C-alpha cells in the first residue's frame, strides 16, 4: 500500500522526496463501487460504526489530503487515523519505518550509525527477587524437603540407618508445613502430590530398615488409603514383606495377593516376583501343595533359578520322587542368558580387538555373568546333593542319575564335582574305601579334576596318619596343578609331619603366593615358625590371620600361646580373655588363664578360672589337683575332699588320690573316717608303705589292737623293699649284661607298685616324713602335703590344618535359601 503514498514537499532544498505527484489514488471516490473491501464494510455493521477518535494527538487530527480534482479537503479514515505518509497542515511527517531503520537526515549529515542503541549504555539491572514473598518461601521450603529426602537415601546407602531415619522424619515435618502454606496461598489442587508421596514412602522405608515395623506399616497405610496417589497399591508388597519378617504369614499372604490383584498383567516381572514371595511364605507355613502351585506357575511362565530350586525343596518336603526328578530337569534347563567364554578369546592378532577384549574381560557385566553362573552352579549342586539319596534305592544310584542329567546339559563341568561329592558322602557314611575308590577314578581325568581329587585323597590319608600315601597324592595334585594352593598346603603338611619345618614353610609360602586368602597355609606357617622358635615371625602370621578371621578361637589361642612363649604373661592373659569371650565354655582356655594368674601370684583370680574350668569339664585331673591343693592351703580340707574323691573315681588305680582323701579327713579331725579310709586303701593296695605307716600311727594314737598287725606288715614290706633295692644295686654293679639290665628294670618296675607315680611323689613327698611315735598326732602339720601345681596344658601338641577342597566343608542343605526371594523395597 506504501507504493501509492507520496510525501508532501518541504521547503528544504535537500528534501529527497520532493517532486512527486500530490495525487493520492487511494481516496478516488469513482472506484469505490469496484472496491470489494469497501462494499463488504458498507453491507456489514463495520461500516455503520461511528468514527474512532484516536488518542494520539499527532495522528488523531484530520489532515487535508490532495485529491485528483486539485481541491484539498479534510477526509478522515474509517479508523480515525490518517495515512502515515499524508500531508498534515502543510507539514510533512516522516515515515516511521524509515526512522526506525536509522535512515534519517541526521544520519546523512555524519552522525554515527547505531540502529541497536548501544551508545545509550548498559541495560538497567534486573529486578531483585523478593524473598519475603509467599511464593518464594514455598519454593525454598520445597527445595529443602527434596534435599532432606536425598540425604536420607544417601545415609541409608552408607549404612547409617539412624541418621537416615532422622532425615526422613525432618523431611516429613517440613513437608506438612509446606502443605499448610500452599493451602493458604493457592488452591488445594496445586499441592505437589509427588513430593508428598516421596516423603511418606522414604519415611516408611527408613522405619522398616530400623526394624520399627509398626510405624512403617502405619506410614504405608497412609499412602495406600489415599486415593489421590496413583499406583499406591503395589506398596502392599512391602507391607507383606514386613509381615513376613514378623512371621505373621497369614497377613503376609493376604497383602501379597492384594498387591497381585492391583498390578496389571502387563507388568509380568513384578507379578512373578510377588508370586515367588507367596510361594516362599507357603513353604514357611508348611503348606507345600500351595507353594508347589505357585512355583509351577512361575516355571511355566518365566522360569528362573530361585523358583526352580524352591520347587525342588517343596517336592522334597512332600516326598514325591518323580516330581523331584522333573523339577531338577527344569532347573537344569533354565537359561542363564550370559555370553559364552569364547567371546573373550581374541580371534586374531589385531591390536585394537585385543585391547577391547582385555577391557571387557573383567568389567561389571562380566562380573555379573560370573556371579549368575556361580549362583546357578550352587543351586544345582545343592539340589543334587539333596535329592540324590532319596530319588533312587541308594544314594549312589541317585548320584549317578544326577550326573547323567548334568552331563546332558549346559553344566557339563559340574558332573565331576558331583562325583567328588559322591565320595564325600561315602566319607560321611564312614565308608572310607568306597570314597577312596571314587576319588581314584579321577586320576585319568583332565588336570583340574585330577588335582582336586588328588588333593582330597591326600587330605584323607593325612587324617588317617598314612603320611606316605598323603605325600604321594599331594605330589600328584601339585604336578597336575602347580597353582593349586590346597595341594601345596597338603604337601607342606606331609613335610611338616616328617619334621622338615624349613621345607614345609617353603610350600606354605608358595601356597600363599598363589592365593593370599589361603588361611590354612597362613595358619600352618605360623605353627612352623613356632617349631623353629622364630616367635616374632609366628606372631606376625597369627596377627595377620586374626585380621582375616576375627573370631577364630584357634588363632586367638595361638597368639596367646606365642606371647606366653615370649614371656609376656600380660599380653597372653589379654588375648585369652578375648578367647573366652568367643568360646566362654572352653575349659582348657579357662584353666590356662588360671595357670597364668597363678604364675603371677594372683590366687583368687586363678581359683575363679580354675573353678569355671572344672564346672564345664569336671574330669580334668590337673584342674582337680590344683583346686584340692588350693583348699588345703587355705585350711578348708573338707572342701578339698570332694575333688580328691572325684579324682579317685577318674583314676581308681592311682593310690595317691585316696591317700589325699584320707589325709583331708585326718586334717579336719575326723579320725574315725580317716582310719576307715586307710583300711579301705590297705585292702585295695596291700603293699602301699605310706598307707601302712598311717595305719600304725592312727592305731597307736587311738589305742587299737590292730596296731601290732599293721606294724608287722610294715616291717615286712620295708625289709622286702630293702632287699629289692640291694638286688637292683648289685645288678648294676655286675657285668651289666642284657639279662641283668632286664632284671633290674623289672625290679624297678615292681618297686613302683609300692610307691606313688611321678606326680604322686610330688604330692606325697612330705607324707613320708612321719612324726615320731612319742610325738602328739597334731604335730603333723600341712607340711606333709605338697600342693605344688604342674602345668595342666603341658607342651602343646599342634597339628597343621589340612586343606581339602572347599566343597567338602559345604553343608548339604541351607534353610536360608528360602528367604532370598523377597522383593526388594
XYZ file of N, CA and C in Angstrom, residues 277-390:
342
model
N 7.244 -64.623 46.289
C 7.088 -64.337 47.715
C 5.944 -65.145 48.313
N 4.866 -65.282 47.562
C 3.742 -66.083 48.057
C 4.178 -67.532 48.248
N 4.930 -68.066 47.278
C 5.396 -69.445 47.398
C 6.323 -69.647 48.585
N 7.233 -68.707 48.806
C 8.150 -68.810 49.944
C 7.377 -68.759 51.256
N 6.363 -67.908 51.322
C 5.561 -67.818 52.545
C 4.814 -69.116 52.798
N 4.306 -69.742 51.743
C 3.631 -71.036 51.915
C 4.612 -72.088 52.421
N 5.861 -72.061 51.962
C 6.857 -73.017 52.459
C 7.087 -72.820 53.954
N 7.160 -71.555 54.364
C 7.404 -71.285 55.785
C 6.228 -71.722 56.651
N 5.032 -71.712 56.106
C 3.866 -72.176 56.865
C 3.639 -73.673 56.736
N 4.455 -74.342 55.911
C 4.297 -75.785 55.740
C 3.224 -76.181 54.756
N 2.657 -75.236 54.010
C 1.627 -75.540 53.016
C 2.321 -75.796 51.669
N 2.922 -76.976 51.565
C 3.774 -77.270 50.422
C 2.983 -77.423 49.126
N 1.759 -77.903 49.204
C 0.978 -78.045 47.972
C 0.678 -76.680 47.355
N 0.313 -75.679 48.182
C 0.084 -74.334 47.654
C 1.382 -73.728 47.112
N 2.487 -73.989 47.810
C 3.780 -73.489 47.318
C 4.124 -74.114 45.981
N 3.829 -75.406 45.823
C 4.108 -76.087 44.555
C 3.306 -75.454 43.425
N 2.039 -75.105 43.696
C 1.219 -74.470 42.658
C 1.832 -73.140 42.212
N 2.306 -72.333 43.174
C 2.900 -71.032 42.835
C 4.164 -71.219 42.001
N 5.046 -72.112 42.453
C 6.323 -72.276 41.746
C 6.134 -72.958 40.393
N 5.157 -73.870 40.290
C 4.885 -74.487 38.994
C 4.409 -73.440 37.993
N 3.552 -72.511 38.443
C 3.081 -71.448 37.552
C 4.249 -70.568 37.107
N 5.155 -70.262 38.033
C 6.304 -69.428 37.675
C 7.185 -70.142 36.662
N 7.461 -71.437 36.881
C 8.332 -72.177 35.971
C 7.706 -72.359 34.591
N 6.378 -72.292 34.503
C 5.730 -72.393 33.197
C 5.676 -71.048 32.483
N 5.626 -69.948 33.243
C 5.522 -68.616 32.642
C 6.902 -67.987 32.401
N 7.698 -67.912 33.447
C 9.023 -67.280 33.344
C 9.979 -68.026 34.264
N 10.552 -69.143 33.827
C 11.404 -69.952 34.719
C 12.653 -69.198 35.163
N 12.988 -69.377 36.450
C 14.213 -68.790 36.980
C 14.805 -69.743 37.996
N 16.049 -69.472 38.409
C 16.799 -70.399 39.254
C 16.181 -70.552 40.637
N 15.791 -69.429 41.257
C 15.267 -69.495 42.618
C 13.949 -70.252 42.683
N 13.080 -69.969 41.730
C 11.803 -70.673 41.716
C 12.009 -72.164 41.478
N 12.921 -72.525 40.567
C 13.189 -73.933 40.321
C 13.757 -74.639 41.541
N 14.671 -73.965 42.256
C 15.254 -74.573 43.450
C 14.199 -74.751 44.542
N 13.357 -73.729 44.750
C 12.320 -73.831 45.778
C 11.269 -74.873 45.407
N 11.044 -75.067 44.102
C 10.123 -76.129 43.688
C 10.682 -77.496 44.062
N 11.988 -77.691 43.894
C 12.617 -78.963 44.297
C 12.493 -79.158 45.804
N 12.694 -78.091 46.564
C 12.555 -78.200 48.019
C 11.142 -78.603 48.406
N 10.151 -78.033 47.724
C 8.757 -78.356 48.055
C 8.453 -79.814 47.747
N 8.907 -80.297 46.594
C 8.683 -81.713 46.268
C 9.457 -82.621 47.223
N 10.635 -82.194 47.653
C 11.392 -82.983 48.627
C 10.625 -83.062 49.942
N 9.977 -81.966 50.317
C 9.232 -81.961 51.580
C 8.042 -82.910 51.538
N 7.389 -83.024 50.383
C 6.243 -83.935 50.295
C 6.659 -85.337 49.903
N 7.950 -85.526 49.508
C 8.470 -86.859 49.217
C 8.065 -87.430 47.877
N 7.845 -86.584 46.886
C 7.451 -87.047 45.552
C 8.715 -87.223 44.705
N 9.153 -88.470 44.509
C 10.407 -88.737 43.809
C 10.341 -88.341 42.331
N 9.273 -88.739 41.668
C 9.176 -88.439 40.233
C 9.137 -86.938 39.986
N 8.378 -86.225 40.791
C 8.298 -84.771 40.610
C 9.639 -84.103 40.938
N 10.394 -84.687 41.868
C 11.724 -84.139 42.162
C 12.625 -84.253 40.936
N 12.555 -85.377 40.254
C 13.366 -85.543 39.045
C 12.972 -84.540 37.973
N 11.664 -84.371 37.765
C 11.199 -83.429 36.751
C 11.585 -81.988 37.105
N 11.459 -81.655 38.392
C 11.830 -80.299 38.814
C 13.329 -80.061 38.648
N 14.149 -81.107 38.906
C 15.587 -80.965 38.707
C 15.922 -80.750 37.236
N 15.215 -81.440 36.357
C 15.436 -81.242 34.936
C 15.011 -79.836 34.499
N 13.926 -79.321 35.090
C 13.515 -77.947 34.786
C 14.556 -76.941 35.267
N 15.122 -77.203 36.450
C 16.153 -76.306 36.972
C 17.385 -76.301 36.075
N 17.761 -77.475 35.574
C 18.913 -77.569 34.684
C 18.660 -76.794 33.382
N 17.386 -76.769 32.936
C 17.061 -76.167 31.645
C 16.845 -74.661 31.705
N 16.922 -74.044 32.884
C 16.715 -72.596 32.989
C 17.840 -71.885 32.236
N 17.512 -71.016 31.291
C 18.583 -70.325 30.543
C 19.306 -69.306 31.413
N 20.623 -69.277 31.276
C 21.427 -68.337 32.065
C 21.459 -66.945 31.450
N 21.274 -66.868 30.141
C 21.275 -65.591 29.423
C 22.598 -64.849 29.605
N 23.699 -65.594 29.485
C 25.021 -64.975 29.549
C 25.808 -65.416 28.323
N 26.828 -64.622 27.997
C 27.662 -64.927 26.830
C 28.611 -66.078 27.139
N 29.000 -66.764 26.090
C 29.965 -67.846 26.248
C 31.363 -67.276 26.459
N 32.224 -68.103 27.018
C 33.595 -67.663 27.270
C 34.387 -67.446 25.982
N 33.921 -68.047 24.876
C 34.638 -67.866 23.606
C 34.641 -66.410 23.161
N 33.682 -65.657 23.651
C 33.621 -64.247 23.256
C 34.849 -63.482 23.731
N 35.454 -63.955 24.805
C 36.580 -63.242 25.403
C 37.929 -63.795 24.953
N 37.922 -64.590 23.898
C 39.159 -65.104 23.313
C 39.415 -64.350 22.015
N 40.609 -63.806 21.880
C 40.923 -62.991 20.710
C 40.998 -63.868 19.465
N 40.201 -63.571 18.415
C 40.243 -64.404 17.202
C 41.404 -64.079 16.276
N 42.027 -62.932 16.462
C 43.102 -62.524 15.552
C 44.166 -61.764 16.343
N 45.157 -61.297 15.612
C 46.241 -60.527 16.226
C 46.027 -59.028 16.090
N 44.805 -58.627 15.849
C 44.512 -57.205 15.707
C 44.688 -56.526 17.060
N 45.589 -55.557 17.167
C 45.815 -54.902 18.479
C 44.567 -54.224 19.022
N 43.797 -53.599 18.138
C 42.598 -52.912 18.606
C 41.596 -53.899 19.198
N 41.401 -55.032 18.508
C 40.472 -56.049 19.016
C 40.955 -56.628 20.340
N 42.256 -56.865 20.441
C 42.806 -57.390 21.689
C 42.602 -56.427 22.847
N 42.759 -55.141 22.585
C 42.547 -54.151 23.647
C 41.093 -54.136 24.096
N 40.180 -54.237 23.150
C 38.756 -54.262 23.507
C 38.431 -55.487 24.349
N 38.968 -56.641 23.947
C 38.696 -57.875 24.704
C 39.288 -57.792 26.099
N 40.476 -57.249 26.236
C 41.077 -57.098 27.558
C 40.255 -56.162 28.434
N 39.650 -55.148 27.804
C 38.861 -54.181 28.574
C 37.573 -54.794 29.099
N 36.982 -55.701 28.324
C 35.696 -56.273 28.744
C 35.838 -57.607 29.461
N 37.075 -58.083 29.626
C 37.266 -59.383 30.276
C 36.818 -59.378 31.726
N 36.968 -58.247 32.396
C 36.647 -58.190 33.824
C 35.830 -56.943 34.153
N 35.005 -56.506 33.234
C 34.169 -55.343 33.514
C 32.980 -55.765 34.371
N 32.107 -54.804 34.678
C 30.988 -55.087 35.593
C 30.019 -56.106 34.994
N 29.809 -56.056 33.688
C 28.913 -57.029 33.062
C 29.489 -58.433 33.166
N 30.791 -58.568 32.956
C 31.425 -59.882 33.053
C 31.365 -60.399 34.494
N 31.566 -59.525 35.470
C 31.472 -59.938 36.861
C 30.057 -60.381 37.205
N 29.073 -59.682 36.677
C 27.691 -60.076 36.913
C 27.403 -61.440 36.292
N 27.951 -61.701 35.119
C 27.771 -63.006 34.488
C 28.410 -64.110 35.327
N 29.585 -63.831 35.851
C 30.237 -64.852 36.702
C 29.392 -65.130 37.953
N 28.877 -64.082 38.566
C 28.056 -64.276 39.763
C 26.805 -65.079 39.437
N 26.189 -64.788 38.319
C 24.980 -65.521 37.937
C 25.304 -66.992 37.680
N 26.418 -67.262 37.025
C 26.799 -68.650 36.768
C 27.144 -69.372 38.067
N 27.846 -68.688 38.964
C 28.191 -69.304 40.260
C 26.929 -69.607 41.061
N 25.943 -68.710 41.016
C 24.692 -68.958 41.734
C 23.962 -70.158 41.142
N 23.952 -70.261 39.806
C 23.301 -71.407 39.171
C 23.985 -72.714 39.569
N 25.306 -72.726 39.566
C 26.029 -73.939 39.960
C 25.768 -74.300 41.418
N 25.673 -73.291 42.259
C 25.384 -73.549 43.674
C 24.012 -74.192 43.855
N 22.992 -73.641 43.169
C 21.650 -74.209 43.280
C 21.613 -75.644 42.747
N 22.281 -75.884 41.624
C 22.247 -77.222 41.027
C 22.972 -78.231 41.911
N 24.143 -77.834 42.436
C 24.900 -78.749 43.302
C 24.122 -79.046 44.585
N 23.543 -78.023 45.184
C 22.784 -78.236 46.422
C 21.567 -79.105 46.176
N 20.853 -78.845 45.072
C 19.680 -79.660 44.760
C 20.073 -81.110 44.502
N 21.177 -81.327 43.787
C 21.614 -82.697 43.506
C 21.992 -83.428 44.791
N 22.724 -82.756 45.672
C 23.100 -83.399 46.940
C 21.871 -83.674 47.809
N 20.837 -82.848 47.640
C 19.629 -83.026 48.450
C 18.800 -84.206 47.974
N 18.605 -84.328 46.652
C 17.663 -85.342 46.161
C 18.340 -86.662 45.827
N 19.676 -86.671 45.642
C 20.352 -87.909 45.221
C 20.113 -89.071 46.180
N 20.141 -88.878 47.510
C 19.933 -90.036 48.392
C 18.500 -90.555 48.431
N 17.513 -89.808 47.876
C 16.118 -90.210 48.070
C 15.410 -90.564 46.769
